[in-house]
mmCIF file of C-alpha atoms in Angstrom:
data_model
loop_
_atom_site.group_PDB
_atom_site.id
_atom_site.type_symbol
_atom_site.label_atom_id
_atom_site.label_comp_id
_atom_site.label_asym_id
_atom_site.label_seq_id
_atom_site.Cartn_x
_atom_site.Cartn_y
_atom_site.Cartn_z
ATOM 1 C CA MET A 1 115.652 79.913 36.866
ATOM 2 C CA GLN A 2 116.101 82.169 33.779
ATOM 3 C CA LEU A 3 112.361 82.281 33.156
ATOM 4 C CA ASP A 4 111.656 83.199 36.706
ATOM 5 C CA GLU A 5 113.969 86.254 36.369
ATOM 6 C CA SER A 6 113.468 87.419 32.830
ATOM 7 C CA ARG A 7 109.935 86.120 32.200
ATOM 8 C CA VAL A 8 111.018 85.812 28.528
ATOM 9 C CA ASN A 9 110.999 82.572 26.548
ATOM 10 C CA PRO A 10 114.202 82.578 24.237
ATOM 11 C CA LEU A 11 112.081 81.335 21.427
ATOM 12 C CA LEU A 12 109.702 84.309 21.816
ATOM 13 C CA PRO A 13 112.121 87.104 22.787
ATOM 14 C CA ASP A 14 109.753 89.909 22.103
ATOM 15 C CA ILE A 15 107.141 88.680 24.536
ATOM 16 C CA LYS A 16 107.149 89.082 28.349
ATOM 17 C CA LEU A 17 105.185 86.315 30.106
ATOM 18 C CA ASP A 18 102.302 87.270 32.383
ATOM 19 C CA GLU A 19 103.060 87.586 36.177
ATOM 20 C CA LYS A 20 100.186 85.033 36.715
ATOM 21 C CA ILE A 21 102.255 82.365 35.203
ATOM 22 C CA SER A 22 104.423 80.467 37.769
ATOM 23 C CA PHE A 23 107.338 78.168 37.035
ATOM 24 C CA HIS A 24 108.088 74.905 38.775
ATOM 25 C CA TYR A 25 111.225 72.742 38.483
ATOM 26 C CA ASN A 26 109.611 69.622 40.109
ATOM 27 C CA ILE A 27 107.038 68.135 37.909
ATOM 28 C CA ASN A 28 105.022 66.719 40.756
ATOM 29 C CA ASP A 29 104.722 70.054 42.287
ATOM 30 C CA VAL A 30 102.513 71.129 39.390
ATOM 31 C CA LEU A 31 100.112 68.239 40.013
ATOM 32 C CA ASN A 32 99.121 69.225 43.539
ATOM 33 C CA GLY A 33 95.432 70.014 43.484
ATOM 34 C CA SER A 34 95.511 70.313 39.597
ATOM 35 C CA GLU A 35 92.076 69.644 37.894
ATOM 36 C CA ILE A 36 93.562 70.085 34.447
ATOM 37 C CA LEU A 37 96.885 69.046 33.218
ATOM 38 C CA ILE A 38 98.126 70.440 29.795
ATOM 39 C CA LEU A 39 100.712 68.166 28.183
ATOM 40 C CA SER A 40 102.988 69.947 25.750
ATOM 41 C CA VAL A 41 106.070 67.772 25.438
ATOM 42 C CA PRO A 42 107.716 66.192 22.420
ATOM 43 C CA SER A 43 105.965 63.048 21.405
ATOM 44 C CA SER A 44 109.171 61.112 21.827
ATOM 45 C CA ALA A 45 109.090 62.036 25.394
ATOM 46 C CA MET A 46 105.431 61.447 26.161
ATOM 47 C CA ARG A 47 105.701 58.028 27.762
ATOM 48 C CA GLU A 48 108.671 58.932 29.915
ATOM 49 C CA THR A 49 106.976 62.067 31.114
ATOM 50 C CA LEU A 50 103.820 60.157 32.048
ATOM 51 C CA GLU A 51 105.623 57.445 33.796
ATOM 52 C CA LYS A 52 107.204 60.158 36.004
ATOM 53 C CA ILE A 53 103.785 61.487 37.162
ATOM 54 C CA SER A 54 101.539 58.368 37.052
ATOM 55 C CA ASN A 55 101.561 57.858 40.869
ATOM 56 C CA ASN A 56 100.485 61.539 41.423
ATOM 57 C CA ILE A 57 97.510 61.923 39.119
ATOM 58 C CA HIS A 58 94.243 62.827 40.658
ATOM 59 C CA PRO A 59 91.731 60.079 39.504
ATOM 60 C CA GLU A 60 89.284 62.695 37.950
ATOM 61 C CA ILE A 61 91.956 64.987 36.461
ATOM 62 C CA LYS A 62 91.459 66.231 32.826
ATOM 63 C CA ILE A 63 94.404 65.757 30.568
ATOM 64 C CA VAL A 64 94.705 68.181 27.654
ATOM 65 C CA ASN A 65 97.220 66.908 25.081
ATOM 66 C CA THR A 66 98.804 69.306 22.528
ATOM 67 C CA SER A 67 101.648 66.935 21.466
ATOM 68 C CA LYS A 68 101.273 65.682 17.852
ATOM 69 C CA GLY A 69 102.749 62.480 16.447
ATOM 70 C CA PHE A 70 102.964 58.753 17.039
ATOM 71 C CA GLU A 71 105.252 56.750 19.190
ATOM 72 C CA LEU A 72 108.087 55.410 17.054
ATOM 73 C CA ASN A 73 108.344 51.863 18.246
ATOM 74 C CA THR A 74 104.623 51.183 18.937
ATOM 75 C CA LEU A 75 102.912 53.555 16.496
ATOM 76 C CA MET A 76 100.535 54.454 19.293
ATOM 77 C CA SER A 77 98.907 57.842 19.339
ATOM 78 C CA MET A 78 99.420 60.186 22.180
ATOM 79 C CA SER A 79 95.917 59.388 23.741
ATOM 80 C CA GLU A 80 96.658 55.763 23.573
ATOM 81 C CA ILE A 81 99.958 56.250 25.447
ATOM 82 C CA ILE A 82 98.115 58.394 28.067
ATOM 83 C CA LEU A 83 95.444 55.630 28.564
ATOM 84 C CA GLU A 84 98.147 52.914 28.824
ATOM 85 C CA THR A 85 100.290 54.778 31.305
ATOM 86 C CA LEU A 86 97.740 56.569 33.583
ATOM 87 C CA ASN A 87 94.840 55.108 35.512
ATOM 88 C CA ILE A 88 92.247 57.362 33.832
ATOM 89 C CA ASN A 89 89.248 56.928 31.479
ATOM 90 C CA ASP A 90 89.355 57.872 27.808
ATOM 91 C CA ASP A 91 86.741 60.607 28.268
ATOM 92 C CA GLN A 92 89.236 62.415 30.693
ATOM 93 C CA ILE A 93 91.557 63.095 27.700
ATOM 94 C CA ILE A 94 91.098 66.086 25.557
ATOM 95 C CA THR A 95 93.079 66.490 22.347
ATOM 96 C CA PHE A 96 93.800 70.168 21.617
ATOM 97 C CA TYR A 97 94.939 70.632 18.002
ATOM 98 C CA GLY A 98 94.713 73.005 15.147
ATOM 99 C CA PRO A 99 96.749 75.498 13.033
ATOM 100 C CA SER A 100 98.207 77.658 15.852
ATOM 101 C CA HIS A 101 101.716 78.924 15.594
ATOM 102 C CA SER A 102 102.736 79.943 19.040
ATOM 103 C CA GLU A 103 104.212 83.246 17.839
ATOM 104 C CA GLU A 104 100.964 84.229 16.265
ATOM 105 C CA VAL A 105 98.797 83.112 19.257
ATOM 106 C CA ILE A 106 100.697 85.110 21.703
ATOM 107 C CA LYS A 107 100.432 88.212 19.525
ATOM 108 C CA ASN A 108 96.651 87.864 19.599
ATOM 109 C CA LEU A 109 96.438 87.185 15.828
ATOM 110 C CA PRO A 110 93.153 85.413 14.841
ATOM 111 C CA THR A 111 93.453 81.650 15.430
ATOM 112 C CA ALA A 112 91.005 78.744 15.512
ATOM 113 C CA MET A 113 91.637 75.387 17.268
ATOM 114 C CA VAL A 114 89.595 72.198 17.962
ATOM 115 C CA SER A 115 89.094 70.640 21.347
ATOM 116 C CA ALA A 116 88.299 66.848 20.853
ATOM 117 C CA CYS A 117 87.047 64.526 23.528
ATOM 118 C CA ALA A 118 84.739 61.540 23.909
ATOM 119 C CA ASN A 119 82.902 63.532 26.538
ATOM 120 C CA GLU A 120 81.395 66.589 24.890
ATOM 121 C CA ASN A 121 81.165 68.417 28.317
ATOM 122 C CA ASN A 122 84.904 68.173 28.712
ATOM 123 C CA SER A 123 85.449 69.390 25.266
ATOM 124 C CA LYS A 124 83.338 72.456 26.183
ATOM 125 C CA ILE A 125 85.192 73.007 29.444
ATOM 126 C CA ILE A 126 88.366 73.458 27.442
ATOM 127 C CA GLN A 127 86.630 75.538 24.800
ATOM 128 C CA ASN A 128 85.387 77.976 27.526
ATOM 129 C CA LEU A 129 88.821 77.995 29.199
ATOM 130 C CA PHE A 130 90.770 78.990 26.232
ATOM 131 C CA SER A 131 88.348 81.074 24.137
ATOM 132 C CA THR A 132 89.152 84.775 23.605
ATOM 133 C CA GLU A 133 88.299 87.389 21.069
ATOM 134 C CA ASN A 134 91.119 86.240 18.919
ATOM 135 C CA LEU A 135 91.129 82.524 19.653
ATOM 136 C CA ARG A 136 88.121 80.560 18.654
ATOM 137 C CA ILE A 137 87.773 76.972 19.839
ATOM 138 C CA TYR A 138 85.582 74.412 18.190
ATOM 139 C CA THR A 139 84.621 71.053 19.775
ATOM 140 C CA SER A 140 84.589 67.587 18.403
ATOM 141 C CA LYS A 141 83.819 63.999 19.544
ATOM 142 C CA ASP A 142 86.156 62.425 17.031
ATOM 143 C CA MET A 143 89.480 62.564 19.005
ATOM 144 C CA ARG A 144 90.855 59.662 16.864
ATOM 145 C CA GLY A 145 90.410 61.800 13.723
ATOM 146 C CA VAL A 146 91.754 64.996 15.127
ATOM 147 C CA GLU A 147 94.892 63.057 16.306
ATOM 148 C CA ILE A 148 95.548 61.461 12.980
ATOM 149 C CA GLY A 149 94.918 64.616 10.984
ATOM 150 C CA GLY A 150 97.150 66.726 13.150
ATOM 151 C CA SER A 151 99.940 64.098 13.244
ATOM 152 C CA LEU A 152 100.170 63.084 9.612
ATOM 153 C CA LYS A 153 100.105 66.553 8.150
ATOM 154 C CA ASN A 154 103.919 66.863 8.822
ATOM 155 C CA VAL A 155 104.580 64.138 6.179
ATOM 156 C CA ILE A 156 102.840 66.225 3.536
ATOM 157 C CA ALA A 157 104.281 69.513 4.756
ATOM 158 C CA ILE A 158 107.830 68.114 4.424
ATOM 159 C CA ALA A 159 107.131 66.837 0.975
ATOM 160 C CA SER A 160 105.575 70.280 0.067
ATOM 161 C CA GLY A 161 108.680 72.007 1.241
ATOM 162 C CA ILE A 162 110.959 69.722 -0.936
ATOM 163 C CA CYS A 163 108.550 70.408 -3.803
ATOM 164 C CA HIS A 164 108.930 74.203 -3.220
ATOM 165 C CA GLY A 165 112.653 73.959 -2.892
ATOM 166 C CA ILE A 166 113.396 72.102 -6.040
ATOM 167 C CA GLY A 167 111.176 74.580 -7.926
ATOM 168 C CA TYR A 168 108.403 72.302 -8.997
ATOM 169 C CA GLY A 169 105.829 75.076 -8.973
ATOM 170 C CA ASP A 170 102.399 75.688 -7.670
ATOM 171 C CA ASN A 171 100.780 73.022 -9.888
ATOM 172 C CA ALA A 172 102.762 70.149 -8.401
ATOM 173 C CA ASN A 173 102.357 71.547 -4.888
ATOM 174 C CA ALA A 174 98.599 71.777 -5.187
ATOM 175 C CA ALA A 175 98.421 68.192 -6.459
ATOM 176 C CA LEU A 176 100.542 66.998 -3.617
ATOM 177 C CA ILE A 177 98.507 68.629 -0.961
ATOM 178 C CA THR A 178 95.325 67.482 -2.448
ATOM 179 C CA ARG A 179 96.169 63.903 -2.840
ATOM 180 C CA GLY A 180 98.044 64.067 0.426
ATOM 181 C CA LEU A 181 94.840 65.022 2.257
ATOM 182 C CA HIS A 182 93.065 62.324 0.380
ATOM 183 C CA GLU A 183 95.550 59.722 1.637
ATOM 184 C CA ILE A 184 95.308 60.878 5.249
ATOM 185 C CA THR A 185 91.504 60.847 5.096
ATOM 186 C CA LYS A 186 91.601 57.239 3.662
ATOM 187 C CA LEU A 187 93.933 56.126 6.323
ATOM 188 C CA GLY A 188 91.994 57.918 9.038
ATOM 189 C CA ILE A 189 88.664 56.266 8.084
ATOM 190 C CA ALA A 190 90.418 52.791 8.138
ATOM 191 C CA MET A 191 91.562 53.548 11.635
ATOM 192 C CA GLY A 192 88.022 54.451 12.833
ATOM 193 C CA ALA A 193 87.987 58.260 12.286
ATOM 194 C CA LYS A 194 85.085 60.294 10.658
ATOM 195 C CA GLU A 195 85.722 61.568 7.193
ATOM 196 C CA GLN A 196 84.437 65.070 7.982
ATOM 197 C CA THR A 197 87.115 65.549 10.644
ATOM 198 C CA PHE A 198 89.839 65.768 8.021
ATOM 199 C CA TYR A 199 88.047 68.737 6.218
ATOM 200 C CA GLY A 200 88.314 70.742 9.480
ATOM 201 C CA LEU A 201 91.006 72.467 11.678
ATOM 202 C CA SER A 202 92.911 69.289 12.405
ATOM 203 C CA GLY A 203 92.886 68.150 8.876
ATOM 204 C CA ILE A 204 93.143 70.661 6.162
ATOM 205 C CA GLY A 205 93.701 73.492 8.673
ATOM 206 C CA ASP A 206 96.745 71.783 10.235
ATOM 207 C CA LEU A 207 97.974 70.836 6.805
ATOM 208 C CA ILE A 208 97.846 74.420 5.443
ATOM 209 C CA ALA A 209 99.621 76.170 8.354
ATOM 210 C CA PRO A 210 103.083 74.687 7.975
ATOM 211 C CA LEU A 211 103.256 74.950 4.132
ATOM 212 C CA PRO A 212 106.000 77.130 2.503
#
């Protein structure tokens, strides 16, 4: 109810949310007539959230996932959990990743992201929906690579923060980031991703954004 009244997210206290945005407290109310569903929940809550809505999903709905990570017990990616839980095809899932701190996006600072889907037309639908003068959206068919790059970057970012905190300097940090990207790329290729994906927004881009 607080958002209804104040239209201010406590995490972004200087920004008032647009009147066009409505708030719902019953998750299934959001699904009525929805052609596109954007999932922005913690990766640890992804399966539970999907199970709650699985019986109310339109068979042709497009699922846009912004959650990054792997499920702890199964090591499944977010798209794999979506496929396992919902009765949809893989080309209905769009992975929407990239270096995009919310506090910068909402202030209209220049940002670029990638819309990845097996179906290029669906990637372009999301590209057209979100593109603005300050937000550039690229497309990719390598959803696997985009997911892996966007999820594994946190491991390197944490290590980089430790490196910075104990005063190892720029030389060590540069080596860590470079070799970290190499390891992410090797793992991604072994898991079926394309090498060039990791040199894009959801590889090196997502890796740079959280660094100290």
